[in-house]
PDB file of C-alpha atoms in Angstrom:
ATOM      1  CA  UNK G   1     -22.543  54.921  37.749  1.00 55.00           C
ATOM      2  CA  UNK G   2     -25.744  54.006  35.894  1.00 66.00           C
ATOM      3  CA  UNK G   3     -26.600  57.970  35.644  1.00 73.00           C
ATOM      4  CA  UNK G   4     -23.777  58.586  33.271  1.00 72.00           C
ATOM      5  CA  UNK G   5     -25.226  58.587  29.592  1.00 71.00           C
ATOM      6  CA  UNK G   6     -23.484  56.176  27.350  1.00 73.00           C
ATOM      7  CA  UNK G   7     -21.228  57.381  24.566  1.00 80.00           C
ATOM      8  CA  UNK G   8     -22.471  56.986  21.031  1.00 83.00           C
ATOM      9  CA  UNK G   9     -20.464  57.099  17.613  1.00 84.00           C
ATOM     10  CA  UNK G  10     -22.183  57.642  14.345  1.00 84.00           C
ATOM     11  CA  UNK G  11     -21.077  54.473  12.301  1.00 83.00           C
ATOM     12  CA  UNK G  12     -22.697  55.599   9.176  1.00 85.00           C
ATOM     13  CA  UNK G  13     -24.909  58.183   7.358  1.00 89.00           C
ATOM     14  CA  UNK G  14     -27.208  56.815   4.681  1.00 90.00           C
ATOM     15  CA  UNK G  15     -28.115  59.429   1.995  1.00 91.00           C
ATOM     16  CA  UNK G  16     -30.545  58.463  -0.832  1.00 88.00           C
ATOM     17  CA  UNK G  17     -33.979  59.841  -0.168  1.00 94.00           C
ATOM     18  CA  UNK G  18     -34.549  63.244  -1.821  1.00 93.00           C
ATOM     19  CA  UNK G  19     -36.814  64.474   1.007  1.00 94.00           C
ATOM     20  CA  UNK G  20     -37.887  64.099   4.831  1.00 94.00           C
ATOM     21  CA  UNK G  21     -37.303  60.328   6.050  1.00 93.00           C
ATOM     22  CA  UNK G  22     -40.407  59.552   8.211  1.00 96.00           C
ATOM     23  CA  UNK G  23     -39.495  56.208   9.616  1.00 96.00           C
ATOM     24  CA  UNK G  24     -36.793  53.450   9.972  1.00 97.00           C
ATOM     25  CA  UNK G  25     -37.231  49.742  10.855  1.00 97.00           C
ATOM     26  CA  UNK G  26     -34.627  46.954  11.249  1.00 96.00           C
ATOM     27  CA  UNK G  27     -35.420  43.641   9.423  1.00 95.00           C
ATOM     28  CA  UNK G  28     -36.000  41.289  12.423  1.00 95.00           C
ATOM     29  CA  UNK G  29     -33.983  38.413  10.779  1.00 95.00           C
ATOM     30  CA  UNK G  30     -31.498  39.913   8.319  1.00 92.00           C
ATOM     31  CA  UNK G  31     -28.839  42.696   9.028  1.00 91.00           C
ATOM     32  CA  UNK G  32     -31.096  45.025   6.683  1.00 93.00           C
ATOM     33  CA  UNK G  33     -32.419  48.505   7.467  1.00 95.00           C
ATOM     34  CA  UNK G  34     -35.580  50.002   5.734  1.00 97.00           C
ATOM     35  CA  UNK G  35     -36.673  53.499   5.599  1.00 97.00           C
ATOM     36  CA  UNK G  36     -39.592  55.434   4.249  1.00 96.00           C
ATOM     37  CA  UNK G  37     -39.914  59.144   3.023  1.00 97.00           C
ATOM     38  CA  UNK G  38     -41.810  62.163   1.995  1.00 96.00           C
ATOM     39  CA  UNK G  39     -40.176  61.496  -1.385  1.00 95.00           C
ATOM     40  CA  UNK G  40     -43.029  58.606  -1.661  1.00 96.00           C
ATOM     41  CA  UNK G  41     -40.400  55.603  -1.658  1.00 96.00           C
ATOM     42  CA  UNK G  42     -39.161  53.051   0.380  1.00 97.00           C
ATOM     43  CA  UNK G  43     -35.452  52.154   0.508  1.00 96.00           C
ATOM     44  CA  UNK G  44     -33.597  48.902   1.840  1.00 95.00           C
ATOM     45  CA  UNK G  45     -30.218  49.288   3.096  1.00 94.00           C
ATOM     46  CA  UNK G  46     -27.663  46.417   3.569  1.00 92.00           C
ATOM     47  CA  UNK G  47     -24.329  46.324   4.893  1.00 89.00           C
ATOM     48  CA  UNK G  48     -21.359  45.583   2.941  1.00 86.00           C
ATOM     49  CA  UNK G  49     -17.714  45.659   4.670  1.00 81.00           C
ATOM     50  CA  UNK G  50     -18.834  48.248   7.246  1.00 78.00           C
ATOM     51  CA  UNK G  51     -20.655  50.295   4.782  1.00 87.00           C
ATOM     52  CA  UNK G  52     -24.113  50.649   4.356  1.00 91.00           C
ATOM     53  CA  UNK G  53     -25.571  50.847   0.655  1.00 92.00           C
ATOM     54  CA  UNK G  54     -29.027  51.361  -0.721  1.00 94.00           C
ATOM     55  CA  UNK G  55     -29.829  47.706  -2.146  1.00 92.00           C
ATOM     56  CA  UNK G  56     -33.370  48.534  -3.328  1.00 94.00           C
ATOM     57  CA  UNK G  57     -35.849  51.455  -3.912  1.00 95.00           C
ATOM     58  CA  UNK G  58     -39.630  50.404  -3.839  1.00 96.00           C
ATOM     59  CA  UNK G  59     -42.019  52.781  -5.703  1.00 96.00           C
ATOM     60  CA  UNK G  60     -45.581  52.241  -5.459  1.00 96.00           C
ATOM     61  CA  UNK G  61     -47.256  54.931  -3.126  1.00 98.00           C
ATOM     62  CA  UNK G  62     -48.361  58.244  -4.817  1.00 97.00           C
ATOM     63  CA  UNK G  63     -47.631  60.388  -1.592  1.00 97.00           C
ATOM     64  CA  UNK G  64     -45.575  60.265   1.595  1.00 97.00           C
ATOM     65  CA  UNK G  65     -44.797  56.896   3.192  1.00 98.00           C
ATOM     66  CA  UNK G  66     -45.205  57.388   6.776  1.00 98.00           C
ATOM     67  CA  UNK G  67     -44.674  53.948   8.352  1.00 98.00           C
ATOM     68  CA  UNK G  68     -43.382  50.473   7.534  1.00 98.00           C
ATOM     69  CA  UNK G  69     -43.366  47.094   9.402  1.00 98.00           C
ATOM     70  CA  UNK G  70     -42.222  43.692   8.827  1.00 98.00           C
ATOM     71  CA  UNK G  71     -43.901  40.266   9.100  1.00 97.00           C
ATOM     72  CA  UNK G  72     -42.227  38.098  11.597  1.00 95.00           C
ATOM     73  CA  UNK G  73     -40.494  36.098   8.968  1.00 94.00           C
ATOM     74  CA  UNK G  74     -39.225  39.118   6.990  1.00 94.00           C
ATOM     75  CA  UNK G  75     -40.957  37.635   3.822  1.00 94.00           C
ATOM     76  CA  UNK G  76     -43.482  40.534   3.759  1.00 96.00           C
ATOM     77  CA  UNK G  77     -43.517  44.113   4.589  1.00 97.00           C
ATOM     78  CA  UNK G  78     -46.643  46.540   4.766  1.00 98.00           C
ATOM     79  CA  UNK G  79     -46.280  50.285   4.430  1.00 98.00           C
ATOM     80  CA  UNK G  80     -48.782  52.846   5.184  1.00 98.00           C
ATOM     81  CA  UNK G  81     -49.050  56.285   3.077  1.00 98.00           C
ATOM     82  CA  UNK G  82     -50.505  59.808   2.885  1.00 98.00           C
ATOM     83  CA  UNK G  83     -52.270  58.236  -0.185  1.00 98.00           C
ATOM     84  CA  UNK G  84     -54.723  56.332   1.996  1.00 98.00           C
ATOM     85  CA  UNK G  85     -53.546  53.174   1.253  1.00 98.00           C
ATOM     86  CA  UNK G  86     -51.428  50.229   2.661  1.00 98.00           C
ATOM     87  CA  UNK G  87     -49.237  48.126   0.349  1.00 98.00           C
ATOM     88  CA  UNK G  88     -47.908  44.601   1.297  1.00 98.00           C
ATOM     89  CA  UNK G  89     -44.573  44.169  -0.297  1.00 97.00           C
ATOM     90  CA  UNK G  90     -43.524  40.331  -0.761  1.00 96.00           C
ATOM     91  CA  UNK G  91     -39.862  39.167  -1.229  1.00 93.00           C
ATOM     92  CA  UNK G  92     -39.130  36.987  -4.043  1.00 87.00           C
ATOM     93  CA  UNK G  93     -37.904  33.554  -3.493  1.00 68.00           C
ATOM     94  CA  UNK G  94     -36.305  33.229  -6.861  1.00 56.00           C
ATOM     95  CA  UNK G  95     -34.646  35.486  -9.322  1.00 53.00           C
ATOM     96  CA  UNK G  96     -37.125  36.255 -12.076  1.00 47.00           C
ATOM     97  CA  UNK G  97     -35.248  38.765 -14.308  1.00 49.00           C
ATOM     98  CA  UNK G  98     -36.907  42.052 -15.267  1.00 50.00           C
ATOM     99  CA  UNK G  99     -40.012  40.340 -16.753  1.00 50.00           C
ATOM    100  CA  UNK G 100     -42.330  41.953 -14.155  1.00 51.00           C
ATOM    101  CA  UNK G 101     -43.298  45.310 -15.605  1.00 48.00           C
ATOM    102  CA  UNK G 102     -45.751  45.971 -12.512  1.00 52.00           C
ATOM    103  CA  UNK G 103     -43.186  45.291  -9.935  1.00 52.00           C
ATOM    104  CA  UNK G 104     -42.916  49.197  -9.130  1.00 57.00           C
ATOM    105  CA  UNK G 105     -39.351  49.013  -7.990  1.00 53.00           C
ATOM    106  CA  UNK G 106     -35.925  50.195  -8.775  1.00 54.00           C
ATOM    107  CA  UNK G 107     -32.747  48.207  -7.882  1.00 50.00           C
ATOM    108  CA  UNK G 108     -29.432  50.222  -6.812  1.00 48.00           C
ATOM    109  CA  UNK G 109     -26.942  47.221  -6.931  1.00 49.00           C
ATOM    110  CA  UNK G 110     -28.589  43.763  -7.158  1.00 48.00           C
ATOM    111  CA  UNK G 111     -31.444  41.949  -8.927  1.00 53.00           C
ATOM    112  CA  UNK G 112     -34.961  42.827  -7.638  1.00 56.00           C
ATOM    113  CA  UNK G 113     -36.191  41.163  -4.634  1.00 88.00           C
ATOM    114  CA  UNK G 114     -39.620  42.797  -3.630  1.00 94.00           C
ATOM    115  CA  UNK G 115     -42.705  43.187  -5.379  1.00 95.00           C
ATOM    116  CA  UNK G 116     -45.908  44.769  -4.734  1.00 96.00           C
ATOM    117  CA  UNK G 117     -48.364  41.954  -3.455  1.00 95.00           C
ATOM    118  CA  UNK G 118     -51.594  43.698  -2.293  1.00 96.00           C
ATOM    119  CA  UNK G 119     -52.948  47.194  -2.032  1.00 97.00           C
ATOM    120  CA  UNK G 120     -55.413  47.776   0.812  1.00 98.00           C
ATOM    121  CA  UNK G 121     -57.585  50.837  -0.086  1.00 97.00           C
ATOM    122  CA  UNK G 122     -60.884  52.035   0.872  1.00 97.00           C
ATOM    123  CA  UNK G 123     -60.522  51.521   4.472  1.00 97.00           C
ATOM    124  CA  UNK G 124     -58.865  54.941   5.385  1.00 98.00           C
ATOM    125  CA  UNK G 125     -60.102  58.346   3.806  1.00 96.00           C
ATOM    126  CA  UNK G 126     -57.072  60.356   5.155  1.00 98.00           C
ATOM    127  CA  UNK G 127     -53.502  59.925   5.714  1.00 98.00           C
ATOM    128  CA  UNK G 128     -52.265  56.562   7.176  1.00 98.00           C
ATOM    129  CA  UNK G 129     -49.562  57.592   9.848  1.00 98.00           C
ATOM    130  CA  UNK G 130     -48.768  54.115  11.336  1.00 98.00           C
ATOM    131  CA  UNK G 131     -48.836  50.426  10.354  1.00 98.00           C
ATOM    132  CA  UNK G 132     -47.783  47.561  12.802  1.00 98.00           C
ATOM    133  CA  UNK G 133     -47.603  43.712  11.885  1.00 98.00           C
ATOM    134  CA  UNK G 134     -48.311  41.761  14.942  1.00 97.00           C
ATOM    135  CA  UNK G 135     -45.544  38.928  15.378  1.00 93.00           C
ATOM    136  CA  UNK G 136     -47.952  36.560  17.108  1.00 95.00           C
ATOM    137  CA  UNK G 137     -51.309  36.152  15.096  1.00 91.00           C
ATOM    138  CA  UNK G 138     -50.459  37.678  11.518  1.00 93.00           C
ATOM    139  CA  UNK G 139     -52.610  40.693  11.955  1.00 97.00           C
ATOM    140  CA  UNK G 140     -51.973  44.077  10.653  1.00 98.00           C
ATOM    141  CA  UNK G 141     -53.237  47.304  12.342  1.00 98.00           C
ATOM    142  CA  UNK G 142     -53.485  50.741  10.723  1.00 98.00           C
ATOM    143  CA  UNK G 143     -54.194  54.144  11.908  1.00 98.00           C
ATOM    144  CA  UNK G 144     -54.355  57.711  10.724  1.00 98.00           C
ATOM    145  CA  UNK G 145     -55.861  61.291  10.581  1.00 98.00           C
ATOM    146  CA  UNK G 146     -59.314  59.976  10.106  1.00 98.00           C
ATOM    147  CA  UNK G 147     -59.290  58.788  13.810  1.00 98.00           C
ATOM    148  CA  UNK G 148     -59.811  55.158  12.447  1.00 98.00           C
ATOM    149  CA  UNK G 149     -58.263  51.816  13.520  1.00 98.00           C
ATOM    150  CA  UNK G 150     -58.180  49.179  11.044  1.00 98.00           C
ATOM    151  CA  UNK G 151     -57.146  45.575  11.610  1.00 98.00           C
ATOM    152  CA  UNK G 152     -56.630  43.006   8.767  1.00 97.00           C
ATOM    153  CA  UNK G 153     -56.146  39.389   8.685  1.00 96.00           C
ATOM    154  CA  UNK G 154     -52.919  38.705   6.677  1.00 96.00           C
ATOM    155  CA  UNK G 155     -52.490  35.021   7.356  1.00 91.00           C
ATOM    156  CA  UNK G 156     -50.390  33.464   4.584  1.00 81.00           C
ATOM    157  CA  UNK G 157     -52.207  31.347   1.762  1.00 80.00           C
ATOM    158  CA  UNK G 158     -55.166  33.626   1.731  1.00 83.00           C
ATOM    159  CA  UNK G 159     -56.253  37.067   0.499  1.00 92.00           C
ATOM    160  CA  UNK G 160     -55.443  39.684   3.021  1.00 95.00           C
ATOM    161  CA  UNK G 161     -58.862  40.979   4.363  1.00 95.00           C
ATOM    162  CA  UNK G 162     -60.226  43.771   6.655  1.00 96.00           C
ATOM    163  CA  UNK G 163     -61.675  42.143   9.884  1.00 95.00           C
ATOM    164  CA  UNK G 164     -62.385  45.284  12.107  1.00 95.00           C
ATOM    165  CA  UNK G 165     -62.600  48.929  11.443  1.00 96.00           C
ATOM    166  CA  UNK G 166     -63.172  51.158  14.427  1.00 96.00           C
ATOM    167  CA  UNK G 167     -64.558  54.642  13.896  1.00 97.00           C
ATOM    168  CA  UNK G 168     -63.477  57.222  16.357  1.00 96.00           C
ATOM    169  CA  UNK G 169     -60.696  55.396  18.041  1.00 97.00           C
ATOM    170  CA  UNK G 170     -59.320  58.809  19.505  1.00 98.00           C
ATOM    171  CA  UNK G 171     -61.028  61.913  19.420  1.00 97.00           C
ATOM    172  CA  UNK G 172     -58.172  63.243  16.824  1.00 97.00           C
ATOM    173  CA  UNK G 173     -55.429  62.042  14.735  1.00 98.00           C
ATOM    174  CA  UNK G 174     -54.316  58.729  15.715  1.00 98.00           C
ATOM    175  CA  UNK G 175     -50.397  58.646  15.384  1.00 98.00           C
ATOM    176  CA  UNK G 176     -49.060  55.393  16.465  1.00 98.00           C
ATOM    177  CA  UNK G 177     -50.180  51.887  16.858  1.00 98.00           C
ATOM    178  CA  UNK G 178     -48.372  48.617  18.107  1.00 98.00           C
ATOM    179  CA  UNK G 179     -49.178  44.941  19.019  1.00 98.00           C
ATOM    180  CA  UNK G 180     -48.399  43.686  22.372  1.00 97.00           C
ATOM    181  CA  UNK G 181     -45.074  41.286  21.886  1.00 95.00           C
ATOM    182  CA  UNK G 182     -46.873  38.377  24.130  1.00 96.00           C
ATOM    183  CA  UNK G 183     -50.624  38.806  24.048  1.00 95.00           C
ATOM    184  CA  UNK G 184     -52.131  38.084  20.648  1.00 92.00           C
ATOM    185  CA  UNK G 185     -55.069  40.319  20.510  1.00 94.00           C
ATOM    186  CA  UNK G 186     -53.866  43.353  22.582  1.00 97.00           C
ATOM    187  CA  UNK G 187     -52.678  46.404  20.864  1.00 97.00           C
ATOM    188  CA  UNK G 188     -52.066  50.037  22.002  1.00 98.00           C
ATOM    189  CA  UNK G 189     -52.724  53.525  20.165  1.00 98.00           C
ATOM    190  CA  UNK G 190     -51.781  57.032  20.868  1.00 98.00           C
ATOM    191  CA  UNK G 191     -53.160  60.240  19.332  1.00 98.00           C
ATOM    192  CA  UNK G 192     -53.444  63.961  19.230  1.00 98.00           C
ATOM    193  CA  UNK G 193     -56.166  63.807  21.984  1.00 97.00           C
ATOM    194  CA  UNK G 194     -53.287  63.403  24.475  1.00 98.00           C
ATOM    195  CA  UNK G 195     -54.135  59.692  25.327  1.00 98.00           C
ATOM    196  CA  UNK G 196     -52.847  56.243  25.037  1.00 98.00           C
ATOM    197  CA  UNK G 197     -55.501  53.630  24.632  1.00 98.00           C
ATOM    198  CA  UNK G 198     -55.039  49.782  25.072  1.00 98.00           C
ATOM    199  CA  UNK G 199     -57.506  47.716  23.103  1.00 98.00           C
ATOM    200  CA  UNK G 200     -58.505  43.902  23.077  1.00 96.00           C
ATOM    201  CA  UNK G 201     -59.406  42.730  19.701  1.00 93.00           C
ATOM    202  CA  UNK G 202     -62.267  40.248  20.291  1.00 89.00           C
ATOM    203  CA  UNK G 203     -63.571  37.503  17.878  1.00 79.00           C
ATOM    204  CA  UNK G 204     -67.037  38.228  16.976  1.00 70.00           C
ATOM    205  CA  UNK G 205     -69.261  35.657  14.923  1.00 60.00           C
ATOM    206  CA  UNK G 206     -71.650  37.042  12.325  1.00 46.00           C
TER     207      UNK G 206
END
């Protein structure tokens, strides 16, 4: 009977954050989970013999981290925060020891793997509630309490830059944003104004 709800079993309880956990996302390519929290940190969780442990803690935001999203390749991660910034974190390809004093991370079991790569600031002036990294065109969208939608070009081998800033995307706080999984320039947003909006990002010269 399709109307019978599925049974669920709690496989693991991950404890490590000191305050509310705001969002979780699975790595699209690895058996890894990432969470972000009111405690201003991002934690990486990995499985070891049917048990999950915190493999890394990223420290870089100065206030609540509301949202996180992976790049398609899993080599980069973007986070959005109450501190009005987005941070792009980059996975280190090789071990580099502890000589990077500005890595802004702590490690719970292994050597450091992720470092702060880019800080996107000055584009939002209130809390950033959601970030989403497109798997199709390497663009990042961010939204938040300033009713603004920002789009960044995060193509590899170039500096991340903002390419679109839409004021008053909603009449009130924008709580979520997601890119279409099959259409490159389509994204959807939702807000406190009771509506969902679908957007078509258009290339505009000059």
